Short mmCIF file of C-alpha atoms and ligand atoms in Angstrom, two decimals:
data_model
loop_
_atom_site.label_atom_id
_atom_site.label_comp_id
_atom_site.label_asym_id
_atom_site.label_seq_id
_atom_site.Cartn_x
_atom_site.Cartn_y
_atom_site.Cartn_z
CA MET A 1 23.01 29.82 88.94
CA ALA A 2 22.26 29.27 92.63
CA ALA A 3 25.44 27.83 93.55
CA VAL A 4 27.40 30.68 91.84
CA GLU A 5 25.16 32.88 94.14
CA ARG A 6 25.67 30.83 97.09
CA LEU A 7 29.74 31.15 97.33
CA PRO A 8 30.99 33.46 94.29
CA PHE A 9 34.63 33.61 95.58
CA GLY A 10 36.78 33.14 92.27
CA PRO A 11 39.11 30.40 91.64
CA GLU A 12 41.01 29.72 94.67
CA CYS A 13 37.22 28.86 96.02
CA PRO A 14 35.62 26.28 93.67
CA VAL A 15 32.17 25.86 94.55
CA PRO A 16 32.20 22.60 96.92
CA ARG A 17 29.63 19.55 95.34
CA ARG A 18 26.75 19.64 97.73
CA VAL A 19 24.99 16.23 98.39
CA SER A 20 21.43 16.03 99.04
CA ILE A 21 20.61 13.99 102.52
CA LEU A 22 16.77 14.07 102.59
CA GLY A 23 15.96 17.22 100.71
CA VAL A 24 19.04 19.15 102.65
CA ASP A 25 21.96 20.08 100.66
CA VAL A 26 25.24 19.58 102.61
CA ASP A 27 28.58 20.72 101.09
CA ASP A 28 31.24 18.42 100.94
CA VAL A 29 34.19 20.53 102.28
CA THR A 30 36.95 19.96 104.59
CA GLU A 31 37.88 21.92 107.90
CA ASP A 32 40.58 23.78 105.70
CA GLU A 33 38.37 24.39 103.13
CA ALA A 34 35.68 25.79 105.27
CA VAL A 35 38.41 27.81 106.55
CA VAL A 36 39.08 29.35 103.47
CA PHE A 37 35.66 30.04 102.42
CA ALA A 38 34.99 31.71 105.61
CA GLU A 39 37.65 34.14 105.07
CA ALA A 40 36.90 34.76 101.57
CA MET A 41 33.24 35.66 103.09
CA ILE A 42 34.93 37.95 105.72
CA ARG A 43 36.64 39.80 102.66
CA ALA A 44 33.67 40.01 100.39
CA GLY A 45 32.19 41.77 103.13
CA ARG A 46 28.36 41.67 102.72
CA PRO A 47 26.67 39.00 105.22
CA HIS A 48 27.39 35.58 104.87
CA GLN A 49 25.79 32.56 106.88
CA ILE A 50 27.31 29.18 107.83
CA CYS A 51 25.20 26.28 109.22
CA THR A 52 26.74 23.33 110.70
CA VAL A 53 24.26 20.65 109.63
CA ASN A 54 23.86 17.22 111.97
CA PRO A 55 21.09 14.65 111.42
CA GLU A 56 18.71 16.73 113.60
CA PHE A 57 18.76 19.34 111.73
CA VAL A 58 17.68 17.55 108.68
CA MET A 59 14.92 15.94 110.44
CA GLU A 60 13.86 19.45 111.65
CA ALA A 61 13.86 20.69 108.46
CA ARG A 62 11.22 18.34 107.09
CA ARG A 63 8.95 19.56 109.44
CA SER A 64 9.64 23.09 109.37
CA PRO A 65 9.76 24.82 105.82
CA ALA A 66 11.13 28.12 107.56
CA PHE A 67 14.06 26.19 108.56
CA ALA A 68 14.49 24.43 105.14
CA ALA A 69 14.69 27.40 103.73
CA ALA A 70 17.00 28.74 106.05
CA LEU A 71 19.44 26.18 105.28
CA ALA A 72 18.72 26.36 101.57
CA ALA A 73 19.77 30.17 101.95
CA ALA A 74 23.07 29.64 103.71
CA ASN A 75 26.23 30.31 101.86
CA LEU A 76 27.84 27.24 103.63
CA CYS A 77 26.38 23.75 105.16
CA THR A 78 28.93 21.97 106.72
CA PRO A 79 28.96 18.52 107.70
CA ASP A 80 28.88 18.45 111.44
CA GLY A 81 27.17 15.07 112.12
CA TYR A 82 28.72 12.04 111.82
CA GLY A 83 25.56 10.55 110.60
CA LEU A 84 25.13 12.68 107.41
CA LEU A 85 29.20 10.91 106.47
CA LEU A 86 27.30 7.66 106.54
CA ALA A 87 23.93 8.95 105.02
CA ALA A 88 25.60 10.26 102.39
CA ARG A 89 28.01 7.02 101.66
CA TYR A 90 24.99 4.96 101.91
CA LEU A 91 23.38 7.43 99.06
CA GLY A 92 26.28 6.87 96.76
CA SER A 93 27.73 10.27 97.29
CA PRO A 94 30.37 10.13 100.13
CA LEU A 95 31.39 13.29 102.13
CA ARG A 96 35.06 13.49 102.63
CA GLY A 97 34.92 14.11 106.71
CA ARG A 98 33.32 16.63 109.57
CA VAL A 99 33.44 19.89 109.87
CA THR A 100 32.21 20.30 113.44
CA GLY A 101 30.73 23.68 114.82
CA VAL A 102 33.08 23.32 117.71
CA ASP A 103 36.29 22.34 115.39
CA LEU A 104 35.34 25.26 112.84
CA THR A 105 35.12 27.79 115.92
CA ARG A 106 38.35 26.97 117.57
CA ARG A 107 39.99 27.26 113.59
CA LEU A 108 38.24 30.84 113.23
CA ALA A 109 39.01 31.90 116.62
CA ALA A 110 42.81 31.33 115.19
CA LEU A 111 42.11 32.77 111.76
CA ALA A 112 40.76 36.01 113.53
CA ALA A 113 43.83 36.47 115.93
CA ALA A 114 46.32 36.09 112.85
CA ARG A 115 44.41 38.56 110.86
CA GLY A 116 42.93 40.77 113.46
CA TYR A 117 39.46 39.82 112.74
CA ARG A 118 36.78 40.51 115.47
CA LEU A 119 34.99 37.98 117.35
CA PHE A 120 31.60 38.42 118.94
CA LEU A 121 29.50 35.49 121.07
CA LEU A 122 26.14 35.43 121.28
CA GLY A 123 24.00 33.40 123.22
CA ALA A 124 24.16 30.11 125.70
CA ALA A 125 23.32 30.93 129.66
CA PRO A 126 24.54 34.05 131.34
CA GLY A 127 28.24 34.06 131.94
CA VAL A 128 29.36 31.37 129.50
CA ALA A 129 29.89 32.99 126.23
CA GLU A 130 32.18 35.46 128.08
CA GLU A 131 33.72 31.94 129.63
CA ALA A 132 34.04 30.86 126.20
CA ALA A 133 35.68 33.63 124.89
CA ALA A 134 38.61 33.66 127.89
CA ALA A 135 39.13 30.11 126.69
CA LEU A 136 39.60 31.02 123.39
CA ARG A 137 41.97 33.96 124.48
CA ALA A 138 44.46 31.55 126.77
CA ARG A 139 45.01 30.05 123.70
CA HIS A 140 44.96 33.04 121.48
CA PRO A 141 45.81 36.03 123.64
CA ASP A 142 45.81 38.32 120.17
CA LEU A 143 42.27 37.38 119.55
CA THR A 144 39.87 40.43 119.43
CA ILE A 145 36.50 39.81 121.19
CA ALA A 146 34.20 42.35 120.23
CA GLY A 147 31.28 41.23 122.53
CA CYS A 148 29.83 38.71 124.68
CA PHE A 149 26.09 38.39 125.36
CA ALA A 150 24.11 35.74 126.03
CA GLY A 151 20.50 37.32 124.92
CA SER A 152 17.56 35.64 123.56
CA PRO A 153 16.39 34.62 120.47
CA ASP A 154 12.99 36.05 121.21
CA LEU A 155 11.67 38.15 118.65
CA ARG A 156 11.30 40.93 121.31
CA HIS A 157 15.37 41.52 121.94
CA GLU A 158 15.66 41.77 118.27
CA PRO A 159 16.18 45.73 118.16
CA PHE A 160 18.49 45.41 121.04
CA LEU A 161 20.78 42.93 119.77
CA ARG A 162 20.76 44.35 116.74
CA GLN A 163 22.14 47.37 118.43
CA LEU A 164 24.89 45.92 120.64
CA ILE A 165 26.18 43.86 117.76
CA GLY A 166 26.18 46.86 115.15
CA ALA A 167 28.01 48.90 117.86
CA ALA A 168 30.73 45.96 118.26
CA ARG A 169 31.23 45.69 114.52
CA PRO A 170 32.60 42.11 114.64
CA ASP A 171 33.64 40.44 111.80
CA ILE A 172 32.54 36.92 113.19
CA LEU A 173 29.26 36.60 115.08
CA LEU A 174 28.92 33.34 116.65
CA VAL A 175 25.06 32.83 117.59
CA ALA A 176 24.66 29.69 120.32
CA TYR A 177 20.88 29.58 120.47
CA GLY A 178 20.59 26.04 119.30
CA HIS A 179 18.96 24.95 115.87
CA PRO A 180 16.59 25.63 114.40
CA ARG A 181 16.40 28.87 116.45
CA GLN A 182 19.97 30.10 116.07
CA ASP A 183 19.91 29.48 112.10
CA LEU A 184 16.68 31.27 111.89
CA TRP A 185 17.98 34.31 114.04
CA ILE A 186 20.92 34.70 111.95
CA ALA A 187 18.83 34.46 108.59
CA HIS A 188 16.28 36.84 110.04
CA ASN A 189 18.57 39.47 111.65
CA GLN A 190 21.65 39.29 109.25
CA PRO A 191 20.69 41.82 106.62
CA HIS A 192 20.43 44.26 109.61
CA LEU A 193 23.86 43.66 111.46
CA ARG A 194 26.45 44.81 108.97
CA VAL A 195 28.57 41.39 110.09
CA PRO A 196 30.42 39.41 107.38
CA LEU A 197 29.94 35.98 108.85
CA ALA A 198 27.78 34.49 111.04
CA ILE A 199 27.23 30.82 112.42
CA GLY A 200 25.38 29.16 114.38
CA VAL A 201 27.35 27.14 117.04
CA GLY A 202 24.96 25.07 119.06
CA GLY A 203 26.35 24.01 122.44
CA VAL A 204 29.84 25.32 121.49
CA PHE A 205 29.99 27.78 123.90
CA ASP A 206 29.15 25.07 126.56
CA TYR A 207 31.98 23.00 125.60
CA LEU A 208 34.40 25.73 125.21
CA SER A 209 33.78 26.71 128.85
CA GLY A 210 34.07 23.76 129.87
CA ARG A 211 30.63 23.56 131.60
CA VAL A 212 29.79 20.65 129.27
CA PRO A 213 32.43 17.85 128.24
CA LEU A 214 33.12 16.86 124.59
CA ALA A 215 32.67 12.99 123.99
CA PRO A 216 35.95 11.35 124.22
CA ALA A 217 37.71 11.59 120.56
CA TRP A 218 37.41 7.80 120.25
CA MET A 219 33.61 7.90 120.85
CA ARG A 220 33.49 10.90 118.03
CA ARG A 221 35.66 9.12 115.59
CA ILE A 222 33.36 6.28 115.27
CA GLY A 223 30.23 8.17 115.54
CA LEU A 224 29.03 7.32 119.08
CA GLU A 225 28.92 10.82 120.11
CA TRP A 226 24.99 10.64 120.68
CA LEU A 227 25.49 7.80 123.20
CA TYR A 228 27.84 9.88 125.31
CA ARG A 229 25.07 12.60 124.79
CA LEU A 230 22.56 10.29 125.85
CA ALA A 231 24.52 9.04 128.86
CA ARG A 232 25.25 12.91 130.13
CA GLN A 233 21.98 14.35 129.25
CA PRO A 234 19.25 11.93 129.09
CA ARG A 235 16.51 14.84 128.64
CA ARG A 236 18.11 14.57 125.20
CA TRP A 237 16.70 11.52 124.21
CA ARG A 238 13.57 12.78 122.06
CA ARG A 239 16.17 14.48 119.89
CA ILE A 240 18.10 11.46 119.86
CA ILE A 241 15.39 9.39 118.57
CA ASP A 242 14.91 11.53 115.51
CA ALA A 243 18.70 11.94 114.85
CA VAL A 244 19.38 8.16 114.91
CA PRO A 245 17.01 5.60 114.41
CA ARG A 246 14.21 8.13 112.46
CA PHE A 247 17.22 9.82 110.18
CA THR A 248 18.52 6.31 109.72
CA LEU A 249 15.18 4.71 108.38
CA GLU A 250 14.55 7.93 106.37
CA VAL A 251 17.82 7.49 104.57
CA ILE A 252 17.31 3.92 103.94
CA ARG A 253 13.80 4.83 102.38
CA GLN A 254 15.61 7.63 100.12
CA GLY A 255 18.47 5.44 99.16
CA ARG A 256 15.52 2.75 97.84
CA PRO A 257 15.63 2.78 93.64
N1 UDP B 301 20.31 28.00 124.07
C1 UDP B 301 20.06 29.61 124.70
N2 UDP B 301 18.99 30.49 124.54
C2 UDP B 301 17.64 29.72 124.01
C3 UDP B 301 18.10 28.53 123.78
C4 UDP B 301 18.97 27.69 123.81
O1 UDP B 301 21.06 30.57 124.91
O2 UDP B 301 16.86 30.21 124.12
C5 UDP B 301 21.53 27.77 124.26
C6 UDP B 301 21.91 27.00 125.41
O3 UDP B 301 22.19 27.61 126.65
C7 UDP B 301 22.96 26.01 124.68
C8 UDP B 301 22.57 26.22 123.29
O4 UDP B 301 21.92 27.10 123.15
O5 UDP B 301 24.26 26.70 125.03
C9 UDP B 301 22.07 25.07 122.80
O6 UDP B 301 22.95 23.67 122.71
P1 UDP B 301 22.29 22.50 122.43
O7 UDP B 301 23.56 21.49 122.31
O8 UDP B 301 21.23 22.08 122.64
O9 UDP B 301 22.47 22.65 120.36
P2 UDP B 301 22.37 21.83 119.09
O10 UDP B 301 24.15 21.76 119.00
O11 UDP B 301 21.77 20.60 119.53
O12 UDP B 301 21.50 22.80 118.09
#
């Protein structure tokens, strides 16, 4: 029943299989399927939420019941982190591939340009959303940017942000406040926004703007993105310990008969 509520889009969008990784359900979708779902959500009109899940999300959900509830209530949880693929295989229920926030954002920008959907970029440091939007528009000159704003996930800013986004009437809202805040922000504000699709995208604007380089493709392919991030941004070490050794140990524990 919960699955039907989650993605009630008819025969062209069958509800994907979900794999439970340490209690967080991740959808076994390919990038193409995620784009089909995203479009169905936009067409359906009422509010939907997509989360791009990685091992840090899973570990945070174990600590935070509110975050776990937001992930469980999201319409789609894509497997963003490579570690989730390894974990799912280890647990005997493999996922077909990754759907990362940055790739999904690029695909949705192409979809939006083709269909005339309006995109709003919320979050990141001042000016970064504008640079990310400019990079997307350089690739898709027909893309309509409904708005860009850094703002803040702080509760006190919510009334203003709701008004700003409501007036901009986007079809797709990308929120870059990092997890878990962006996903909680969407879950909390989405009922008041009248935006059909909102997605938490973490550091995607930093990547699209070129301010933070993406790990080389070969490192991403073999799951060493964390090592690249650790070398470039050593202040992330705590998060990386959570995402790599702690996550691995917990998955091994879950997999024990
Ligand atoms: N951020 C923000 N406001 C905040 C906290 C974070 O705009 O109060 C932005 C930050 O500038 C960055 C993004 O959120 O662009 C978080 O990126 P990160 O790579 O840490 O997110 P993750 O993908 O790990 O969730």
